[in-house]
GROMACS .gro file of C-alpha atoms in nm:
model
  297
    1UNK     CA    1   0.000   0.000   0.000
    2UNK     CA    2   0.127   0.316  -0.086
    3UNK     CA    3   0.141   0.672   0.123
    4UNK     CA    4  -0.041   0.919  -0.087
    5UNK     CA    5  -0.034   1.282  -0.032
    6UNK     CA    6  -0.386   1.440  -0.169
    7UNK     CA    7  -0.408   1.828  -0.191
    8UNK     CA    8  -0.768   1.973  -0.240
    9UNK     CA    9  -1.098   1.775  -0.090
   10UNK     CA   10  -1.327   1.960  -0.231
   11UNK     CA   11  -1.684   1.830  -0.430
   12UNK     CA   12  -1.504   1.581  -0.649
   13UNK     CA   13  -1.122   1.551  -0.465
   14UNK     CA   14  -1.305   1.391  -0.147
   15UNK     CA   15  -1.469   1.112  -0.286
   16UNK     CA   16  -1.153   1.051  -0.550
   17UNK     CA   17  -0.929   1.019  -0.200
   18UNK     CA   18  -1.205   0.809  -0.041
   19UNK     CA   19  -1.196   0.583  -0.285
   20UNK     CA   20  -0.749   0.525  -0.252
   21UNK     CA   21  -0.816   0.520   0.112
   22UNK     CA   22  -1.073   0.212   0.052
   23UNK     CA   23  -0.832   0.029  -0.110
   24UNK     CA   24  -0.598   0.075   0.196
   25UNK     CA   25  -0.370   0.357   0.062
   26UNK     CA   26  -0.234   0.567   0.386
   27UNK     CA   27  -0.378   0.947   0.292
   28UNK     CA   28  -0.166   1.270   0.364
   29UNK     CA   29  -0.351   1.602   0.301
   30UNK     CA   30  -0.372   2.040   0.407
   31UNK     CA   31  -0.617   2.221   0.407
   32UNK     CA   32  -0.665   2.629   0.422
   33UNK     CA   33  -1.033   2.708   0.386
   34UNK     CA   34  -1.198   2.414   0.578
   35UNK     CA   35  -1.140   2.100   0.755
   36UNK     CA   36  -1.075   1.762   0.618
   37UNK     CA   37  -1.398   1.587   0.540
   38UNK     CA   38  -1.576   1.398   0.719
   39UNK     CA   39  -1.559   1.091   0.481
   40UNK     CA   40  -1.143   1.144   0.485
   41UNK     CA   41  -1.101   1.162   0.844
   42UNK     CA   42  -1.329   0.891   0.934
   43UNK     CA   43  -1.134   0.661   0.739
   44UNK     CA   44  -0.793   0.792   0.872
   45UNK     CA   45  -0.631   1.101   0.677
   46UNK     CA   46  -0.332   1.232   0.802
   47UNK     CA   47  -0.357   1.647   0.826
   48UNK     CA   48  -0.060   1.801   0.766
   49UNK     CA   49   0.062   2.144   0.852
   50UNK     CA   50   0.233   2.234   0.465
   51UNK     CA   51   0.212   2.104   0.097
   52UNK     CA   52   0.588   2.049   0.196
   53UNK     CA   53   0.490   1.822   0.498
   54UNK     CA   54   0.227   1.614   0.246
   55UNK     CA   55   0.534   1.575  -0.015
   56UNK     CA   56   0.743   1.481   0.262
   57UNK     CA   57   0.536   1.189   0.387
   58UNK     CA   58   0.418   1.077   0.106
   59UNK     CA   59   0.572   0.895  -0.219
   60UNK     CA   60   0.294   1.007  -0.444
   61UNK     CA   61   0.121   1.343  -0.491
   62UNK     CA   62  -0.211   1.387  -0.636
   63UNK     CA   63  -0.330   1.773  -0.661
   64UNK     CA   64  -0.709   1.846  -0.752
   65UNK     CA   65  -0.762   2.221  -0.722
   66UNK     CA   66  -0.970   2.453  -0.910
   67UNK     CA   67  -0.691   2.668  -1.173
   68UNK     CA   68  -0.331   2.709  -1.277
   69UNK     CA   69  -0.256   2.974  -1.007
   70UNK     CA   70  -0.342   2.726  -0.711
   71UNK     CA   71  -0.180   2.446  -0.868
   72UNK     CA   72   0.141   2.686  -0.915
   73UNK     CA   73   0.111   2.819  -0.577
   74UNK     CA   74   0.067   2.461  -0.413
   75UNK     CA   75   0.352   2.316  -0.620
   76UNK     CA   76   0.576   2.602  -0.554
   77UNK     CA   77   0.475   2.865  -0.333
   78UNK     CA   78   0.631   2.870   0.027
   79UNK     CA   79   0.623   2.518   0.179
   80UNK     CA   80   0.501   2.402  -0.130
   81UNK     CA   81   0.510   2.065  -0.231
   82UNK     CA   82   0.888   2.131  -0.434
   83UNK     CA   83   1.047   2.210  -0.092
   84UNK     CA   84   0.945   1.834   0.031
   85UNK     CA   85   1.014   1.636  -0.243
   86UNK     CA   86   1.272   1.401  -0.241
   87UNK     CA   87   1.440   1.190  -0.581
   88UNK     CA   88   1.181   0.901  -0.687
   89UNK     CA   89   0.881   1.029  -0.579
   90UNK     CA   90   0.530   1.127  -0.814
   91UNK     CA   91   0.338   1.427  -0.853
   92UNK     CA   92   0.037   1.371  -1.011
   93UNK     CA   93  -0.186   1.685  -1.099
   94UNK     CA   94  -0.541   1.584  -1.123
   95UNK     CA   95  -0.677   1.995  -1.154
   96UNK     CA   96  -0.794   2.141  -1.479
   97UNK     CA   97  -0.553   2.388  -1.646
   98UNK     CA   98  -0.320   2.575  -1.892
   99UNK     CA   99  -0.164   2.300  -2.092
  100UNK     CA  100   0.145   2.562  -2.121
  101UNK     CA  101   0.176   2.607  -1.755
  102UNK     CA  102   0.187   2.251  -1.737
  103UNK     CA  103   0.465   2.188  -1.922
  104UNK     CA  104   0.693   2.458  -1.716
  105UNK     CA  105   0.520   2.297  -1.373
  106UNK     CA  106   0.665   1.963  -1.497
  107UNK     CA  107   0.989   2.044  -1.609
  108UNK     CA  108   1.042   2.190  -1.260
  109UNK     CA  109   0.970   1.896  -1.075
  110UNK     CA  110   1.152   1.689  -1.301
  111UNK     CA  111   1.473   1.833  -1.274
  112UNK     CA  112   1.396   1.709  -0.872
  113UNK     CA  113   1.458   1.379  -1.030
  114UNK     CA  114   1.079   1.306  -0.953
  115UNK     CA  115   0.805   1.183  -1.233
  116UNK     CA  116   0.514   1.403  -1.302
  117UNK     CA  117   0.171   1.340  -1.483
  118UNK     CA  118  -0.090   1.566  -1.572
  119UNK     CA  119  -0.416   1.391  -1.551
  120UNK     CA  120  -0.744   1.598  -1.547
  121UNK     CA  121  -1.057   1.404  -1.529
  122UNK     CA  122  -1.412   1.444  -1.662
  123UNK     CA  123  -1.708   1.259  -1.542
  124UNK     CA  124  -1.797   1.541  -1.275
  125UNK     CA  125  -1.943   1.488  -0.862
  126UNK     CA  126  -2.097   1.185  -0.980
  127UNK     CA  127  -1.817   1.063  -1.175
  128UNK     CA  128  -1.604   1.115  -0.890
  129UNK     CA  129  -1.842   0.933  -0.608
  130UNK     CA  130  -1.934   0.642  -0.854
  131UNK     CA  131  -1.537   0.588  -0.944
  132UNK     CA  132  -1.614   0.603  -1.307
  133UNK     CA  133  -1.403   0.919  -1.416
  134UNK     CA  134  -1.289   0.972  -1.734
  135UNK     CA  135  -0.931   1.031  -1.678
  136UNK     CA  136  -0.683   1.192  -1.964
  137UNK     CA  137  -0.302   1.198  -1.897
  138UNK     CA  138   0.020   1.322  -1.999
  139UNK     CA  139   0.359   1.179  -1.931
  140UNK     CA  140   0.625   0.922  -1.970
  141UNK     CA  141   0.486   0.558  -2.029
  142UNK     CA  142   0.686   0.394  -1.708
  143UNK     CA  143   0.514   0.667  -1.469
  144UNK     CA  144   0.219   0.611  -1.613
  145UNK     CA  145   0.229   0.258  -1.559
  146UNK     CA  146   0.286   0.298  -1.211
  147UNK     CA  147   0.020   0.544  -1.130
  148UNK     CA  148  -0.222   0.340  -1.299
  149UNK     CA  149  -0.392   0.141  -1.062
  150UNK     CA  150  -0.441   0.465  -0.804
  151UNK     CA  151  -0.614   0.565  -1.156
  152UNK     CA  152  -0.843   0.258  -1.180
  153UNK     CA  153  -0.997   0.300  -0.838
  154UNK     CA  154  -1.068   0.645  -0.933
  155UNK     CA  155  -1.181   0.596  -1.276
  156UNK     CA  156  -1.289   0.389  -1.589
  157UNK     CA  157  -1.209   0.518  -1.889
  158UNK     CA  158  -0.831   0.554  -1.863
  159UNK     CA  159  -0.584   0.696  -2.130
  160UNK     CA  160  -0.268   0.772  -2.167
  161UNK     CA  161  -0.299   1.035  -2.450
  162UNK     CA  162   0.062   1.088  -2.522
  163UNK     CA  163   0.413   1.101  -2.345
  164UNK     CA  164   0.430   1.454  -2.333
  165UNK     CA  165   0.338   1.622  -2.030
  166UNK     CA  166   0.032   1.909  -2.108
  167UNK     CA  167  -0.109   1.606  -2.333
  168UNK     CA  168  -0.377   1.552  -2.044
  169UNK     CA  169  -0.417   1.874  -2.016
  170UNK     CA  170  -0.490   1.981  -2.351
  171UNK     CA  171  -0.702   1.643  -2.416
  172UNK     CA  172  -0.906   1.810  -2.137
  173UNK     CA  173  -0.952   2.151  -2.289
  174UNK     CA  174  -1.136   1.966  -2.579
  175UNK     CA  175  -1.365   1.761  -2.375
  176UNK     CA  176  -1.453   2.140  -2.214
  177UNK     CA  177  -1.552   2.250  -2.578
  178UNK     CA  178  -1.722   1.923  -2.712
  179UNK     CA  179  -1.939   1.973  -2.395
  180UNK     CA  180  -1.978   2.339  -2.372
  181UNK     CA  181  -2.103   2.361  -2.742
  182UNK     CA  182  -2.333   2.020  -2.653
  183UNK     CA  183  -2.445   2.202  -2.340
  184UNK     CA  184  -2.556   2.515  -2.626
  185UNK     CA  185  -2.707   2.282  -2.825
  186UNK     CA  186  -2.946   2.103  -2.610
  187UNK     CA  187  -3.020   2.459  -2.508
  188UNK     CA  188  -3.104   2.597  -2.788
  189UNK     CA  189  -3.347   2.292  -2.931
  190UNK     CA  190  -3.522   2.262  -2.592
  191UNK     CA  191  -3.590   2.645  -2.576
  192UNK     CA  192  -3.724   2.654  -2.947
  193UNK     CA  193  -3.885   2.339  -2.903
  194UNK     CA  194  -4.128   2.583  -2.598
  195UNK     CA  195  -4.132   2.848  -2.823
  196UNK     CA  196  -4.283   2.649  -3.092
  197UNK     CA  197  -4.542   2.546  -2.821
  198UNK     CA  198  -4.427   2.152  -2.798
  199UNK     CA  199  -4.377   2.018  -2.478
  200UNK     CA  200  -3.967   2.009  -2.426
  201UNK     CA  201  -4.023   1.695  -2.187
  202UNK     CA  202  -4.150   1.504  -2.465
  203UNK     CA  203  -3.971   1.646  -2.759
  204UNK     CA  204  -3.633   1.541  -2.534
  205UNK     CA  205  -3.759   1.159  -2.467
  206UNK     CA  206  -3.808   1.150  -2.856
  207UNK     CA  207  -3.485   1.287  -2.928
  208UNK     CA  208  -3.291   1.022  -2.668
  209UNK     CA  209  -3.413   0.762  -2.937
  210UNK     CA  210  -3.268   0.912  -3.236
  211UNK     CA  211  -2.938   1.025  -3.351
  212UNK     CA  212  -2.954   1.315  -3.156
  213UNK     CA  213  -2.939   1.144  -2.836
  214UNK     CA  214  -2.689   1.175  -2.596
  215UNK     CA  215  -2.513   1.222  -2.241
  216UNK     CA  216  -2.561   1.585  -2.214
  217UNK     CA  217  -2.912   1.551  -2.355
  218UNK     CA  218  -3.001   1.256  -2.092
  219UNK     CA  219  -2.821   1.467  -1.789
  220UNK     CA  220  -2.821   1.806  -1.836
  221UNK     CA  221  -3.158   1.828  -2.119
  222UNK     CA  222  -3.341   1.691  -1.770
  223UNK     CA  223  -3.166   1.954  -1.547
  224UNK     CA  224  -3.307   2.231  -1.769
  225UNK     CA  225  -3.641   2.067  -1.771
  226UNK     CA  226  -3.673   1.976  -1.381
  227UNK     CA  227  -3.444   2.342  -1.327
  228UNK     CA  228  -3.225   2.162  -1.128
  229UNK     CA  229  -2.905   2.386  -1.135
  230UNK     CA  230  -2.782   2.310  -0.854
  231UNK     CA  231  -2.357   2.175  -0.921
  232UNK     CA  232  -2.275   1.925  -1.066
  233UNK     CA  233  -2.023   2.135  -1.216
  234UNK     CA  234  -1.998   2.503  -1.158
  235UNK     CA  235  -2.016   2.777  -1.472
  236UNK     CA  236  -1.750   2.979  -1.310
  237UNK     CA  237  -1.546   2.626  -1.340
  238UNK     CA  238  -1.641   2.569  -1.680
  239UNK     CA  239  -1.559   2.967  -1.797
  240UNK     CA  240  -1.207   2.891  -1.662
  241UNK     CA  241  -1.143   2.590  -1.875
  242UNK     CA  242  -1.311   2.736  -2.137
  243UNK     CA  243  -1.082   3.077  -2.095
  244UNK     CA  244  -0.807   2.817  -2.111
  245UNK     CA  245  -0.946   2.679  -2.476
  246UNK     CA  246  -0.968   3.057  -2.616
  247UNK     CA  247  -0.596   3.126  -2.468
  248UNK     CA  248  -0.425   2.833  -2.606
  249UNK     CA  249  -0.627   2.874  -2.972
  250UNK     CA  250  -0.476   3.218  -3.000
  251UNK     CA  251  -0.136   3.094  -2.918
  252UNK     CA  252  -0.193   2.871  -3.158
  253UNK     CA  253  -0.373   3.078  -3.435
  254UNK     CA  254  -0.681   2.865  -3.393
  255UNK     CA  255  -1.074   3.005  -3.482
  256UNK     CA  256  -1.260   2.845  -3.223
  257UNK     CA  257  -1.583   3.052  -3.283
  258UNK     CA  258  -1.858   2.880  -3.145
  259UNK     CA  259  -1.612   2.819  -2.812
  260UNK     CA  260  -1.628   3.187  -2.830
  261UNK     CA  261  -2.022   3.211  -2.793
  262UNK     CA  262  -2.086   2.942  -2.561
  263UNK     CA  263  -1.847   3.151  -2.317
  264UNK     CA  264  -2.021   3.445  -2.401
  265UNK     CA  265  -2.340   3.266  -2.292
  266UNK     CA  266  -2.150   3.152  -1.947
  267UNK     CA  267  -2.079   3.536  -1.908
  268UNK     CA  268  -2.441   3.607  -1.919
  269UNK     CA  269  -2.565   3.346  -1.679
  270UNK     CA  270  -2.239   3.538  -1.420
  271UNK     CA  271  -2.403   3.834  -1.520
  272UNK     CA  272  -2.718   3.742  -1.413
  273UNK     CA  273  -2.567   3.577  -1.098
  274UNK     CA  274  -2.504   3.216  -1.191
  275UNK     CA  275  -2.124   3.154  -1.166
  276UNK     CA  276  -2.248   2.899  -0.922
  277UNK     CA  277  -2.507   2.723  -1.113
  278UNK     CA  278  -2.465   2.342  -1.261
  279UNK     CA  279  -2.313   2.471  -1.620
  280UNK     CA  280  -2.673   2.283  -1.770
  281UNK     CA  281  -2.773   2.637  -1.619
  282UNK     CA  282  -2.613   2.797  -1.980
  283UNK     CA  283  -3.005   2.729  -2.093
  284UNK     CA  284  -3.142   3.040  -1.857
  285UNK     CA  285  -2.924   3.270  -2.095
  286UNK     CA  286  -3.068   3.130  -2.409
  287UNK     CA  287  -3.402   3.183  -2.235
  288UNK     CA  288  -3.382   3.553  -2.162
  289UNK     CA  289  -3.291   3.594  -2.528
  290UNK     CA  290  -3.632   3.381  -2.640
  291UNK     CA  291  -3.835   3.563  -2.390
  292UNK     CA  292  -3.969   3.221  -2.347
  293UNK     CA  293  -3.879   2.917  -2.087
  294UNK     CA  294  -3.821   2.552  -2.142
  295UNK     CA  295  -4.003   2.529  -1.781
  296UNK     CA  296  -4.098   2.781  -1.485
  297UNK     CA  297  -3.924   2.730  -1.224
   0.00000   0.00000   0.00000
């Protein structure tokens, strides 16, 4: 069993750690906003007083926090998780973010003569609680391989997308867009579909049995017919990632127009006060611009 240091058990980190700890795996973790949850405690998490005490104690490091800065900050700031590290150990960053920064973030460690794998996951809370995350990563084949079973009691769908580290990262970016413009779509025909005066309920059961079906339709098509926007995952998440999508294309002289709109729609749900809404909430924009709803809520 391995000592695993796990930094940031929030809505989908907890349940990812609960599920290592199940399996026996000894759990090192800090806080800074709140204490370590229940679930972790109960089944024995070590709190430690630094990122540099996790790295210390531990021989592998998984981060899950919400953007590039924290990850940066975690990985380097003072008593960061550099400052413990010793030669052989893994960091493995889990978090959602620039596929540029990543590269620099891993060259750093590995000069420490430590492995490093960028692995950001899809699948959301229920991914995470259910252990059937998608998981995307980046890095050498023989850390990979050794980080892969921690993977498999986190996850299902499990790929190493290419040796490079930022590979994860950037194979996450375009699961962000394929969902976001999904997301608009589903939007859009369920808010037409009222307009027109069908039913959206029905016109969505029809559609799950054609070629038009599927997850987001299933998921989020129901969340935007029940108006349950409650997270899930957060539009003030989803802006980031997609911020990171719009950043990298113009690095890379890259037209990703319709990117471009479903953010704008994201900045109109903020606007109107839903950073915090499930990102199915992207519907309530389209709605305001219809002057008609899919349901009341």
């Amino acid at each position: 069993m391995a000592k695993i240091g796990f930094i940031g058990l929030g809505i989908m980190g907890s349940p990812m750690a609960a599920h290592l700890q199940d399996a026996g795996h000894e759990l090192f973790t800090v806080t800074h906003r709140s204490p370590v949850p229940k679930v972790n405690a109960d089944k024995g998490a070590v709190s430690c007083a630094s990122a540099k005490e996790v790295a210390e104690k531990s021989e592998i490091i998984i981060l899950m926090v919400p953007d590039t800065p924290q990850v940066e900050e975690v990985l380097f700031g003072e008593s960061g998780v550099a400052a413990g590290l010793s030669k052989g150990k893994t960091v493995v960053d889990m978090s959602s973010i620039s596929p540029t920064a990543t590269k620099d973030f891993a060259r750093r460690i590995t000069a420490t003569g430590c492995g490093y794998l960028d692995a950001p996951v899809s699948g959301g809370q229920v991914g995470a609680e259910n252990a059937a995350l998608t998981i995307m990563v980046g890095g050498a084949q023989e850390t990979f391989d050794k980080i892969k079973p921690l993977f498999e009691l986190m996850g299902k769908n499990i790929t190493l997308v290419g040796t490079n580290n930022g590979d994860g990262q950037t194979c996450k970016v375009a699961n962000q867009i394929i969902v976001a413009l999904n997301i608009e779509a589903v939007s859009e025909a369920l808010v037409f579909a009222a307009k027109a005066g069908a039913d959206p309920a029905k016109v969505r059961e029809a559609l799950m049995g054609g070629f038009a079906s599927s997850k987001i339709l299933e998921v989020h098509g129901e969340r935007m017919i029940k108006r349950t926007f409650n997270p899930g995952f957060r539009i003030e998440l989803h802006q980031k990632d997609l911020n990171l999508a719009l950043q990298s294309a113009r690095e890379l002289n890259v037209s990703l127009p319709n990117t471009a709109t479903a953010q704008e729609l994201f900045n109109a749900c903020a606007a109107m006060g839903g950073s915090g809404w499930d990102h199915s909430g992207m519907v309530k924009a389209l709605e305001k611009l219809a002057n008609s709803k899919v349901a009341e809520d």
